[in-house]
Short mmCIF file of C-alpha atoms and ligand atoms in Angstrom, two decimals:
data_model
loop_
_atom_site.label_atom_id
_atom_site.label_comp_id
_atom_site.label_asym_id
_atom_site.label_seq_id
_atom_site.Cartn_x
_atom_site.Cartn_y
_atom_site.Cartn_z
CA UNK A 18 -15.79 -44.65 -179.88
CA UNK A 19 -15.07 -45.15 -176.00
CA UNK A 20 -15.09 -48.05 -174.71
CA UNK A 21 -18.45 -46.69 -172.39
CA UNK A 22 -20.32 -44.27 -174.66
CA UNK A 23 -23.52 -44.68 -174.14
CA UNK A 24 -22.72 -47.51 -171.26
CA UNK A 25 -26.14 -46.11 -169.27
CA UNK A 26 -27.65 -45.18 -171.54
CA UNK A 27 -27.61 -48.99 -173.36
CA UNK A 28 -28.62 -50.54 -170.04
CA UNK A 29 -31.34 -48.04 -169.65
CA UNK A 30 -32.84 -48.59 -173.04
CA UNK A 31 -32.51 -52.40 -172.46
CA UNK A 32 -34.40 -52.44 -169.70
CA UNK A 33 -37.25 -50.65 -170.98
CA UNK A 34 -37.45 -52.43 -173.76
CA UNK A 35 -38.04 -55.18 -171.35
CA UNK A 36 -40.83 -53.28 -168.80
CA UNK A 37 -42.26 -52.50 -172.56
CA UNK A 38 -42.80 -56.55 -173.89
CA UNK A 39 -43.74 -57.66 -170.22
CA UNK A 40 -46.81 -54.81 -170.99
CA UNK A 41 -47.52 -56.22 -174.69
CA UNK A 42 -47.15 -60.03 -173.51
CA UNK A 43 -49.83 -59.06 -171.31
CA UNK A 44 -51.80 -56.78 -173.98
CA UNK A 45 -51.60 -60.12 -176.11
CA UNK A 46 -52.72 -62.58 -174.11
CA UNK A 47 -55.64 -60.61 -172.92
CA UNK A 48 -56.59 -60.23 -176.17
CA UNK A 49 -56.21 -64.18 -177.50
CA UNK A 50 -57.92 -64.99 -174.24
CA UNK A 51 -61.04 -63.12 -175.84
CA UNK A 52 -61.13 -64.82 -179.23
CA UNK A 53 -59.72 -61.93 -181.05
CA UNK A 54 -57.19 -63.34 -182.99
CA UNK A 55 -56.68 -63.23 -187.03
CA UNK A 56 -55.16 -65.93 -189.21
CA UNK A 57 -52.88 -65.97 -191.15
CA UNK A 58 -55.25 -65.81 -195.40
CA UNK A 59 -53.52 -64.21 -197.41
CA UNK A 60 -56.02 -64.03 -199.88
CA UNK A 61 -58.94 -63.25 -197.80
CA UNK A 62 -62.02 -61.06 -199.92
CA UNK A 63 -61.87 -58.71 -197.62
CA UNK A 64 -59.80 -55.42 -197.72
CA UNK A 65 -59.01 -53.84 -194.68
CA UNK A 66 -57.00 -50.40 -194.04
CA UNK A 67 -56.45 -48.05 -191.55
CA UNK A 68 -57.78 -44.62 -191.26
CA UNK A 69 -55.60 -42.05 -190.97
CA UNK A 70 -55.47 -38.03 -190.79
CA UNK A 71 -52.40 -35.80 -191.66
CA UNK A 72 -52.06 -33.94 -188.92
CA UNK A 73 -48.77 -31.87 -188.84
CA UNK A 74 -46.09 -33.71 -190.98
CA UNK A 75 -47.21 -37.13 -190.71
CA UNK A 76 -50.59 -39.44 -191.32
CA UNK A 77 -52.24 -40.38 -187.86
CA UNK A 78 -54.45 -43.88 -187.57
CA UNK A 79 -57.32 -43.52 -186.55
CA UNK A 80 -59.73 -46.13 -186.72
CA UNK A 81 -60.75 -48.95 -189.44
CA UNK A 82 -62.66 -49.32 -192.70
CA UNK A 83 -63.59 -51.95 -194.25
CA UNK A 84 -64.41 -52.36 -198.56
CA UNK A 85 -65.35 -55.45 -199.57
CA UNK A 86 -63.89 -56.54 -202.71
CA UNK A 87 -61.23 -53.60 -203.91
CA UNK A 88 -57.92 -53.77 -203.33
CA UNK A 89 -55.39 -51.50 -201.13
CA UNK A 90 -54.51 -49.60 -203.83
CA UNK A 91 -57.42 -48.96 -205.62
CA UNK A 92 -58.80 -47.45 -201.91
CA UNK A 93 -59.58 -43.98 -201.97
CA UNK A 94 -59.44 -40.42 -199.77
CA UNK A 95 -62.34 -39.98 -197.54
CA UNK A 96 -63.31 -36.74 -195.52
CA UNK A 97 -60.40 -35.33 -195.49
CA UNK A 98 -58.47 -39.07 -194.85
CA UNK A 99 -56.84 -41.19 -195.92
CA UNK A 100 -55.35 -45.05 -196.03
CA UNK A 101 -53.31 -46.12 -193.77
CA UNK A 102 -51.38 -49.65 -193.81
CA UNK A 103 -53.92 -51.62 -195.11
CA UNK A 104 -53.92 -55.41 -195.00
CA UNK A 105 -55.24 -58.86 -195.98
CA UNK A 106 -58.70 -60.41 -193.52
CA UNK A 107 -61.30 -62.58 -193.49
CA UNK A 108 -64.66 -61.24 -193.57
CA UNK A 109 -65.61 -63.44 -190.76
CA UNK A 110 -62.52 -61.91 -189.10
CA UNK A 111 -63.81 -57.81 -188.99
CA UNK A 112 -65.73 -58.21 -186.02
CA UNK A 113 -62.12 -59.49 -184.44
CA UNK A 114 -60.02 -57.52 -186.45
CA UNK A 115 -62.00 -54.02 -184.46
CA UNK A 116 -61.89 -55.51 -181.12
CA UNK A 117 -58.39 -56.14 -181.31
CA UNK A 118 -56.85 -52.79 -183.17
CA UNK A 119 -58.47 -51.51 -180.55
CA UNK A 120 -55.80 -54.00 -177.61
CA UNK A 121 -53.32 -52.73 -180.16
CA UNK A 122 -54.08 -49.30 -180.56
CA UNK A 123 -54.15 -48.73 -176.49
CA UNK A 124 -50.14 -50.88 -176.44
CA UNK A 125 -49.56 -48.74 -178.44
CA UNK A 126 -49.53 -45.79 -176.17
CA UNK A 127 -48.80 -47.33 -173.47
CA UNK A 128 -45.86 -48.46 -174.38
CA UNK A 129 -44.97 -45.11 -175.40
CA UNK A 130 -46.27 -44.10 -172.17
CA UNK A 131 -43.85 -46.23 -170.22
CA UNK A 132 -41.33 -45.66 -172.15
CA UNK A 133 -41.32 -41.81 -172.33
CA UNK A 134 -41.79 -41.71 -168.20
CA UNK A 135 -38.82 -44.28 -167.58
CA UNK A 136 -36.68 -42.57 -169.93
CA UNK A 137 -36.92 -38.93 -168.02
CA UNK A 138 -37.19 -40.04 -164.64
CA UNK A 139 -33.53 -41.51 -165.12
CA UNK A 140 -32.11 -39.14 -167.78
CA UNK A 141 -34.55 -35.29 -166.34
CA UNK A 142 -37.23 -34.30 -168.58
CA UNK A 143 -35.21 -31.93 -170.11
CA UNK A 144 -32.75 -33.80 -171.78
CA UNK A 145 -34.97 -36.48 -173.38
CA UNK A 146 -37.14 -36.74 -176.82
CA UNK A 147 -38.44 -39.01 -178.69
CA UNK A 148 -39.17 -39.42 -181.78
CA UNK A 149 -42.46 -42.01 -181.47
CA UNK A 150 -45.16 -43.28 -183.95
CA UNK A 151 -48.05 -42.65 -182.13
CA UNK A 152 -48.47 -38.68 -181.29
CA UNK A 153 -50.11 -37.41 -178.04
CA UNK A 154 -53.15 -35.96 -180.92
CA UNK A 155 -54.83 -39.18 -181.27
CA UNK A 156 -55.26 -40.39 -177.83
CA UNK A 157 -56.13 -35.76 -176.54
CA UNK A 158 -59.47 -36.61 -177.86
CA UNK A 159 -62.46 -36.92 -176.49
CA UNK A 160 -63.86 -39.39 -178.64
CA UNK A 161 -60.74 -41.19 -177.24
CA UNK A 162 -61.63 -40.76 -173.00
CA UNK A 163 -62.13 -44.31 -173.27
CA UNK A 164 -58.23 -45.18 -174.65
CA UNK A 165 -57.02 -43.18 -172.46
CA UNK A 166 -58.52 -44.55 -169.77
CA UNK A 167 -56.63 -47.84 -170.25
CA UNK A 168 -53.48 -46.49 -171.09
CA UNK A 169 -53.04 -45.43 -167.78
CA UNK A 170 -54.97 -48.45 -166.16
CA UNK A 171 -51.99 -50.23 -168.25
CA UNK A 172 -49.88 -47.80 -168.09
CA UNK A 173 -50.11 -48.20 -164.14
CA UNK A 174 -49.64 -51.76 -164.38
CA UNK A 175 -46.38 -51.70 -165.90
CA UNK A 176 -44.90 -49.45 -164.22
CA UNK A 177 -45.80 -50.78 -160.98
CA UNK A 178 -43.77 -53.93 -162.22
CA UNK A 179 -40.08 -51.58 -163.47
CA UNK A 180 -38.31 -52.37 -159.86
CA UNK A 181 -37.85 -55.90 -161.03
CA UNK A 182 -35.71 -54.93 -164.40
CA UNK A 183 -34.15 -52.78 -162.28
CA UNK A 184 -35.73 -49.09 -162.71
CA UNK A 185 -37.48 -47.17 -160.17
CA UNK A 186 -41.60 -47.50 -159.69
CA UNK A 187 -43.37 -44.43 -159.37
CA UNK A 188 -44.23 -43.24 -155.71
CA UNK A 189 -48.33 -43.40 -155.90
CA UNK A 190 -49.56 -43.92 -159.59
CA UNK A 191 -50.05 -41.86 -162.17
CA UNK A 192 -52.59 -39.89 -162.96
CA UNK A 193 -54.42 -39.06 -166.75
CA UNK A 194 -51.96 -35.50 -167.24
CA UNK A 195 -49.13 -37.36 -166.22
CA UNK A 196 -49.73 -40.31 -169.19
CA UNK A 197 -50.40 -37.21 -171.13
CA UNK A 198 -47.13 -35.44 -170.24
CA UNK A 199 -45.63 -38.36 -171.06
CA UNK A 200 -46.85 -39.02 -174.97
CA UNK A 201 -46.38 -35.81 -175.82
CA UNK A 202 -42.50 -35.77 -174.84
CA UNK A 203 -42.74 -38.17 -178.13
CA UNK A 204 -42.71 -35.18 -180.34
CA UNK A 205 -39.33 -35.05 -181.32
CA UNK A 206 -39.12 -35.22 -185.70
CA UNK A 207 -35.52 -36.09 -185.70
CA UNK A 208 -33.14 -34.26 -187.88
CA UNK A 209 -29.51 -33.94 -187.75
CA UNK A 210 -27.90 -32.76 -184.80
CA UNK A 211 -28.71 -33.58 -180.98
CA UNK A 212 -29.75 -36.84 -179.49
CA UNK A 213 -32.73 -38.31 -179.49
CA UNK A 214 -34.54 -41.51 -179.02
CA UNK A 215 -36.88 -43.07 -181.43
CA UNK A 216 -39.47 -45.70 -181.20
CA UNK A 217 -41.77 -48.15 -182.07
CA UNK A 218 -44.03 -48.47 -179.74
CA UNK A 219 -45.21 -51.89 -181.76
CA UNK A 220 -44.17 -52.67 -185.32
CA UNK A 221 -45.66 -55.15 -187.03
CA UNK A 222 -49.40 -53.94 -186.82
CA UNK A 223 -50.56 -56.63 -187.84
CA UNK A 224 -48.87 -59.46 -186.33
CA UNK A 225 -49.92 -57.97 -183.09
CA UNK A 226 -53.18 -58.32 -183.79
CA UNK A 227 -52.90 -62.54 -185.27
CA UNK A 228 -51.36 -63.82 -182.09
CA UNK A 229 -47.50 -63.56 -184.63
CA UNK A 230 -44.60 -61.83 -184.77
CA UNK A 231 -44.21 -58.23 -183.62
CA UNK A 232 -41.42 -56.42 -182.12
CA UNK A 233 -41.47 -52.45 -180.00
CA UNK A 234 -37.67 -51.30 -180.55
CA UNK A 235 -36.18 -48.51 -179.54
CA UNK A 236 -32.75 -46.56 -180.81
CA UNK A 237 -30.64 -44.02 -179.68
CA UNK A 238 -29.29 -41.47 -182.52
CA UNK A 239 -26.82 -38.98 -181.88
CA UNK A 240 -25.97 -36.11 -183.97
CA UNK A 241 -27.82 -38.20 -187.22
CA UNK A 242 -25.88 -41.21 -186.52
CA UNK A 243 -27.01 -44.92 -184.11
CA UNK A 244 -25.54 -44.72 -181.44
CA UNK A 245 -27.59 -48.33 -179.66
CA UNK A 246 -30.20 -49.99 -180.60
CA UNK A 247 -33.07 -52.47 -178.83
CA UNK A 248 -35.42 -54.61 -180.34
CA UNK A 249 -37.40 -56.60 -177.81
CA UNK A 250 -39.20 -59.31 -179.44
CA UNK A 251 -42.57 -60.91 -177.62
CA UNK A 252 -42.96 -63.40 -179.49
CA UNK A 253 -38.91 -65.09 -180.37
CA UNK A 254 -38.02 -67.99 -178.72
CA UNK A 255 -34.28 -68.53 -178.68
CA UNK A 256 -35.62 -71.91 -180.06
CA UNK A 257 -35.64 -71.02 -183.66
CA UNK A 258 -37.96 -72.98 -185.29
CA UNK A 259 -41.11 -71.12 -183.27
CA UNK A 260 -39.86 -68.65 -186.23
CA UNK A 261 -42.90 -69.09 -188.32
CA UNK A 262 -44.91 -69.97 -185.64
CA UNK A 263 -49.39 -69.36 -185.55
CA UNK A 264 -51.27 -69.05 -182.68
CA UNK A 265 -52.71 -72.55 -182.80
CA UNK A 266 -49.56 -73.56 -182.36
CA UNK A 267 -48.39 -70.74 -180.00
CA UNK A 268 -51.39 -72.13 -178.03
CA UNK A 269 -49.59 -76.03 -178.27
CA UNK A 270 -46.10 -74.43 -177.82
CA UNK A 271 -47.00 -72.58 -175.05
CA UNK A 272 -47.65 -75.79 -172.53
CA UNK A 273 -44.74 -78.45 -174.32
CA UNK A 274 -41.57 -78.60 -172.60
CA UNK A 275 -40.24 -76.13 -174.91
CA UNK A 276 -40.95 -73.29 -172.66
CA UNK A 277 -38.90 -73.38 -169.89
CA UNK A 278 -36.40 -72.23 -168.04
CA UNK A 279 -32.95 -73.28 -170.54
CA UNK A 280 -35.12 -73.32 -173.62
CA UNK A 281 -34.91 -69.51 -172.68
CA UNK A 282 -38.87 -68.78 -172.54
CA UNK A 283 -41.22 -66.92 -176.00
CA UNK A 284 -39.59 -64.44 -176.76
CA UNK A 285 -35.95 -62.07 -176.53
CA UNK A 286 -34.40 -58.56 -176.61
CA UNK A 287 -31.50 -58.10 -178.59
CA UNK A 288 -28.90 -55.02 -178.55
CA UNK A 289 -26.03 -53.66 -179.59
CA UNK A 290 -23.70 -50.48 -179.02
CA UNK A 291 -22.34 -49.13 -182.67
CA UNK A 292 -19.02 -50.07 -182.86
CA UNK A 293 -18.91 -52.13 -180.26
CA UNK A 294 -18.01 -55.39 -182.49
CA UNK A 295 -20.94 -56.50 -180.47
CA UNK A 296 -24.58 -57.64 -180.77
CA UNK A 297 -26.63 -59.57 -177.31
CA UNK A 298 -29.44 -61.58 -177.09
CA UNK A 299 -31.98 -62.24 -173.58
CA UNK A 300 -34.35 -64.11 -173.24
CA UNK A 301 -37.86 -62.81 -172.07
CA UNK A 302 -38.26 -62.90 -167.84
CA UNK A 303 -41.54 -62.44 -166.44
CA UNK A 304 -41.13 -60.05 -164.81
CA UNK A 305 -43.58 -60.75 -161.61
CA UNK A 306 -41.66 -64.64 -161.65
CA UNK A 307 -38.31 -63.04 -161.92
CA UNK A 308 -35.98 -63.10 -158.53
CA UNK A 309 -33.33 -60.54 -159.85
CA UNK A 310 -32.48 -58.66 -161.95
CA UNK A 311 -29.31 -58.58 -164.22
CA UNK A 312 -31.07 -60.90 -166.56
CA UNK A 313 -27.69 -63.10 -168.28
CA UNK A 314 -26.93 -62.05 -171.39
CA UNK A 315 -24.78 -63.98 -174.69
CA UNK A 316 -23.83 -62.76 -177.59
CA UNK A 317 -25.13 -63.12 -181.57
CA UNK A 318 -24.23 -63.68 -184.82
CA UNK A 319 -25.40 -63.60 -188.05
CA UNK A 320 -24.88 -66.78 -189.96
CA UNK A 321 -21.93 -67.93 -191.76
CA UNK A 322 -23.82 -69.88 -194.98
CA UNK A 323 -22.54 -67.06 -198.21
CA UNK A 324 -24.28 -70.38 -200.65
CA UNK A 325 -27.56 -68.65 -202.52
CA UNK A 326 -28.61 -72.04 -202.57
CA UNK A 327 -28.45 -73.16 -198.60
CA UNK A 328 -29.68 -69.03 -197.64
CA UNK A 329 -32.91 -68.22 -196.42
CA UNK A 330 -35.00 -65.13 -196.34
CA UNK A 331 -37.07 -63.63 -194.82
CA UNK A 332 -39.31 -61.01 -195.80
CA UNK A 333 -43.09 -58.63 -194.56
CA UNK A 334 -45.50 -61.30 -195.16
CA UNK A 335 -48.18 -58.07 -196.42
CA UNK A 336 -47.44 -58.01 -200.56
CA UNK A 337 -48.90 -54.16 -200.01
CA UNK A 338 -45.48 -53.86 -197.99
CA UNK A 339 -43.24 -55.21 -200.10
CA UNK A 340 -43.27 -56.70 -203.50
CA UNK A 341 -43.15 -60.41 -203.21
CA UNK A 342 -42.70 -61.17 -206.88
CA UNK A 343 -39.54 -58.37 -207.75
CA UNK A 344 -38.00 -59.83 -204.19
CA UNK A 345 -38.79 -63.85 -206.05
CA UNK A 346 -36.84 -62.69 -209.17
CA UNK A 347 -34.13 -61.05 -206.97
CA UNK A 348 -34.29 -64.43 -205.32
CA UNK A 349 -33.74 -66.52 -208.29
CA UNK A 350 -31.97 -64.83 -210.00
CA UNK A 351 -28.48 -65.30 -207.20
CA UNK A 352 -29.34 -68.64 -206.88
CA UNK A 353 -31.64 -69.16 -203.92
CA UNK A 354 -33.69 -72.23 -203.29
CA UNK A 355 -35.30 -72.45 -199.95
CA UNK A 356 -38.77 -70.97 -200.13
CA UNK A 357 -38.66 -67.74 -198.13
CA UNK A 358 -39.46 -66.38 -194.76
CA UNK A 359 -42.26 -64.89 -194.35
CA UNK A 360 -42.29 -62.43 -191.51
CA UNK A 361 -44.32 -59.57 -189.48
CA UNK A 362 -41.63 -56.82 -188.13
CA UNK A 363 -39.10 -56.39 -187.03
CA UNK A 364 -38.00 -59.81 -185.85
CA UNK A 365 -36.87 -60.15 -189.39
CA UNK A 366 -33.85 -58.09 -188.41
CA UNK A 367 -33.74 -60.14 -184.98
CA UNK A 368 -33.62 -63.27 -187.66
CA UNK A 369 -30.65 -61.50 -189.60
CA UNK A 370 -28.40 -61.00 -186.65
CA UNK A 371 -29.40 -64.38 -185.06
CA UNK A 372 -28.17 -66.52 -187.85
CA UNK A 373 -32.03 -67.26 -188.53
CA UNK A 374 -32.29 -66.48 -192.15
CA UNK A 375 -29.63 -64.76 -194.58
CA UNK A 376 -31.46 -62.01 -196.21
CA UNK A 377 -34.14 -59.36 -195.24
CA UNK A 378 -35.61 -57.19 -197.66
CA UNK A 379 -37.98 -54.66 -198.60
CA UNK A 380 -39.26 -53.22 -201.93
CA UNK A 381 -42.40 -51.04 -200.65
CA UNK A 382 -44.48 -49.64 -202.89
CA UNK A 383 -42.75 -46.53 -205.28
CA UNK A 384 -43.84 -43.27 -203.12
CA UNK A 385 -44.18 -44.79 -200.07
CA UNK A 386 -41.61 -43.13 -197.50
CA UNK A 387 -39.80 -45.38 -194.90
CA UNK A 388 -39.90 -44.43 -191.22
CA UNK A 389 -36.34 -44.31 -189.07
CA UNK A 390 -38.18 -45.73 -186.45
CA UNK A 391 -39.00 -49.36 -188.68
CA UNK A 392 -35.56 -49.75 -188.96
CA UNK A 393 -33.49 -47.84 -186.80
CA UNK A 394 -32.93 -50.57 -183.78
CA UNK A 395 -32.77 -53.41 -186.79
CA UNK A 396 -29.70 -52.21 -188.38
CA UNK A 397 -27.15 -51.32 -185.82
CA UNK A 398 -28.02 -55.12 -183.87
CA UNK A 399 -27.36 -57.34 -187.89
CA UNK A 400 -24.74 -54.57 -188.50
CA UNK A 401 -22.32 -55.28 -185.11
CA UNK A 402 -23.88 -59.12 -185.45
CA UNK A 403 -21.88 -58.63 -188.74
CA UNK A 404 -24.29 -58.07 -191.98
CA UNK A 405 -24.71 -55.90 -193.93
CA UNK A 406 -27.70 -53.19 -194.28
CA UNK A 407 -27.53 -50.54 -197.00
CA UNK A 408 -30.91 -49.51 -199.72
CA UNK A 409 -30.90 -51.06 -203.18
CA UNK A 410 -27.74 -48.89 -203.99
CA UNK A 411 -25.29 -50.30 -202.02
CA UNK A 412 -25.58 -47.10 -199.62
CA UNK A 413 -26.50 -46.97 -196.08
CA UNK A 414 -29.58 -46.14 -194.97
CA UNK A 415 -29.77 -42.04 -193.84
CA UNK A 416 -30.73 -41.62 -190.17
CA UNK A 417 -30.05 -37.68 -190.43
CA UNK A 418 -32.87 -36.61 -192.49
CA UNK A 419 -36.46 -36.04 -190.12
CA UNK A 420 -38.42 -38.82 -189.20
CA UNK A 421 -38.10 -39.99 -192.92
CA UNK A 422 -35.09 -42.42 -194.09
CA UNK A 423 -35.09 -40.02 -196.91
CA UNK A 424 -33.04 -40.47 -200.57
CA UNK A 425 -32.74 -43.89 -199.57
CA UNK A 426 -32.44 -45.80 -202.69
CA UNK A 427 -35.79 -47.73 -203.91
CA UNK A 428 -36.00 -50.89 -200.87
CA UNK A 429 -33.60 -52.38 -198.01
CA UNK A 430 -31.45 -55.04 -198.34
CA UNK A 431 -29.51 -56.38 -195.00
CA UNK A 432 -27.36 -59.88 -195.47
CA UNK A 433 -25.25 -62.16 -193.79
CA UNK A 434 -21.88 -61.09 -195.30
CA UNK A 435 -20.76 -58.96 -197.98
CA UNK A 436 -20.61 -61.43 -200.30
CA UNK A 437 -24.79 -62.47 -199.95
CA UNK A 438 -24.76 -58.78 -200.80
CA UNK A 439 -23.12 -58.23 -203.43
CA UNK A 440 -25.02 -60.36 -204.82
CA UNK A 441 -27.76 -59.13 -204.75
CA UNK A 442 -27.19 -55.48 -205.38
CA UNK A 443 -25.58 -57.15 -208.44
CA UNK A 444 -29.24 -58.80 -209.28
CA UNK A 445 -31.13 -55.45 -208.42
CA UNK A 446 -29.19 -53.76 -211.25
CA UNK A 447 -28.87 -56.90 -213.83
CA UNK A 448 -33.53 -56.95 -212.90
CA UNK A 449 -34.91 -53.42 -212.20
CA UNK A 450 -34.80 -52.34 -215.43
CA UNK A 451 -37.48 -54.77 -216.46
CA UNK A 452 -38.97 -54.42 -213.47
CA UNK A 453 -42.04 -52.83 -212.46
CA UNK A 454 -40.98 -50.88 -209.49
N1 LIG B 12 -47.98 -49.81 -197.52
C1 LIG B 12 -46.71 -49.65 -196.94
N2 LIG B 12 -45.72 -49.63 -197.77
C2 LIG B 12 -44.16 -50.61 -196.64
N3 LIG B 12 -44.42 -49.93 -195.60
C3 LIG B 12 -45.52 -49.83 -194.73
C4 LIG B 12 -46.65 -49.68 -195.46
N4 LIG B 12 -48.01 -49.58 -194.92
C5 LIG B 12 -47.38 -49.67 -193.28
N5 LIG B 12 -45.60 -49.69 -193.24
C6 LIG B 12 -44.75 -50.49 -192.45
O1 LIG B 12 -44.31 -51.42 -192.59
C7 LIG B 12 -44.11 -52.02 -191.22
C8 LIG B 12 -44.79 -53.22 -190.73
O2 LIG B 12 -43.57 -53.37 -191.87
P1 LIG B 12 -43.68 -56.29 -191.87
O3 LIG B 12 -42.15 -55.87 -192.18
O4 LIG B 12 -43.52 -55.74 -190.20
O5 LIG B 12 -45.36 -55.70 -193.19
S1 LIG B 12 -45.88 -56.57 -192.48
O6 LIG B 12 -46.74 -57.10 -191.76
O7 LIG B 12 -44.52 -58.47 -192.40
O8 LIG B 12 -46.16 -56.86 -193.90
C9 LIG B 12 -44.67 -50.93 -190.38
O9 LIG B 12 -44.41 -50.82 -188.87
P2 LIG B 12 -46.29 -50.44 -187.86
O10 LIG B 12 -47.10 -50.19 -188.26
O11 LIG B 12 -45.10 -50.37 -186.81
O12 LIG B 12 -46.82 -52.14 -188.16
C10 LIG B 12 -45.33 -49.82 -191.30
O13 LIG B 12 -44.38 -48.66 -190.67
MG1 LIG B 13 -43.54 -50.22 -187.61
MG1 LIG B 14 -45.99 -49.68 -185.30
MG1 LIG B 15 -48.48 -47.96 -187.89
#
């Protein structure tokens, strides 16, 4: 790859993700300030599920429903709606969850509008095509007027700070139609040809509403290949020991000396360009306090551990999202001894790229189709940091087939190096037939 190919795109992508992370932090602070925090208790008796509707080609989250005493698997279709993104919380947390999800939806759309507007300003509206998780229909409905108003305010608040990150802020505040127009540009469906951005505005929905780990993920795909990836991790500080903190720890830590300019603040942005052999980390900086851009970056590398007994497995928190007992069996057969690190969102890819864990595995239920925005940025960052990412058959993930990772063989295995990777691929072959997947 030419030395400077995609250099400008990467530079811009990193800055817009910083702007988006600052937006997320503000929204999450408001959320947490109102005691809208969920605990991490996974064994609670109430099922919470987002309710989605099929609109065109994708399933949208439009609200929530609470059903006592049934499992996500037994959720049913209701009035043409389907259950999506199931999770577990305590009954006492229902009201909190309901408020939280409003914040989360507002954040999703605000991030999409902000990133879409900034990319369009820089590269020209006609050159910007985005595949993103949320689409225009949800927010265009009459009943979403309140949500839209909140989004317009948040977008303007964020764009006003864009100049702090070396980007152009709008001359006047954006109106509703401009915000909707920016969101409507996120209607690409991807595919094998052309150039398009891939955006997950908030990855790790439950992590976000729990005041825990979540990520903003932006990648650029050209002719079906991911050419760069940027992961914003607002709650993943340079200090690794915070990876698995909960909100209470977070409060304590936020007041402690860990959050100092030296420690690098409470979040980070990771990025890489395909083929460069390098991946980078920047601390998140508070735009309002920032005196000048550029923020310094340091190279990151995967862990050099290849002894399974010393390796750490990172996986989704929710059992509904990945089969914990299957991965535990694989881990045992390969010889892992440590407890798995369960972390929400693409922060798992960040943990591998930074060398904080050695293996990330996700085995979704049969029938679930992985989306490209949940993996594109993370995969390139792990690979350029020296890691290996494939499906369970050992093949690279194929981002060229539209919004989904079509043809994915069973699950995803990301490792810090080939030795561990080969062991896990071998373990899948050995145990698959006896698994219930
Ligand atoms: N049923 C099911 N199976 C597998 N995967 C699913 C499922 N439902 C959702 N998703 C996708 O998982 C994304 C969140 O993954 P995480 O690894 O963060 O999950 S977890 O919260 O740690 O359990 C999540 O991304 P976000 O929606 O951006 O949060 C989803 O795209
Ligand atoms: Mg996601
Ligand atoms: Mg998301
Ligand atoms: Mg979602």
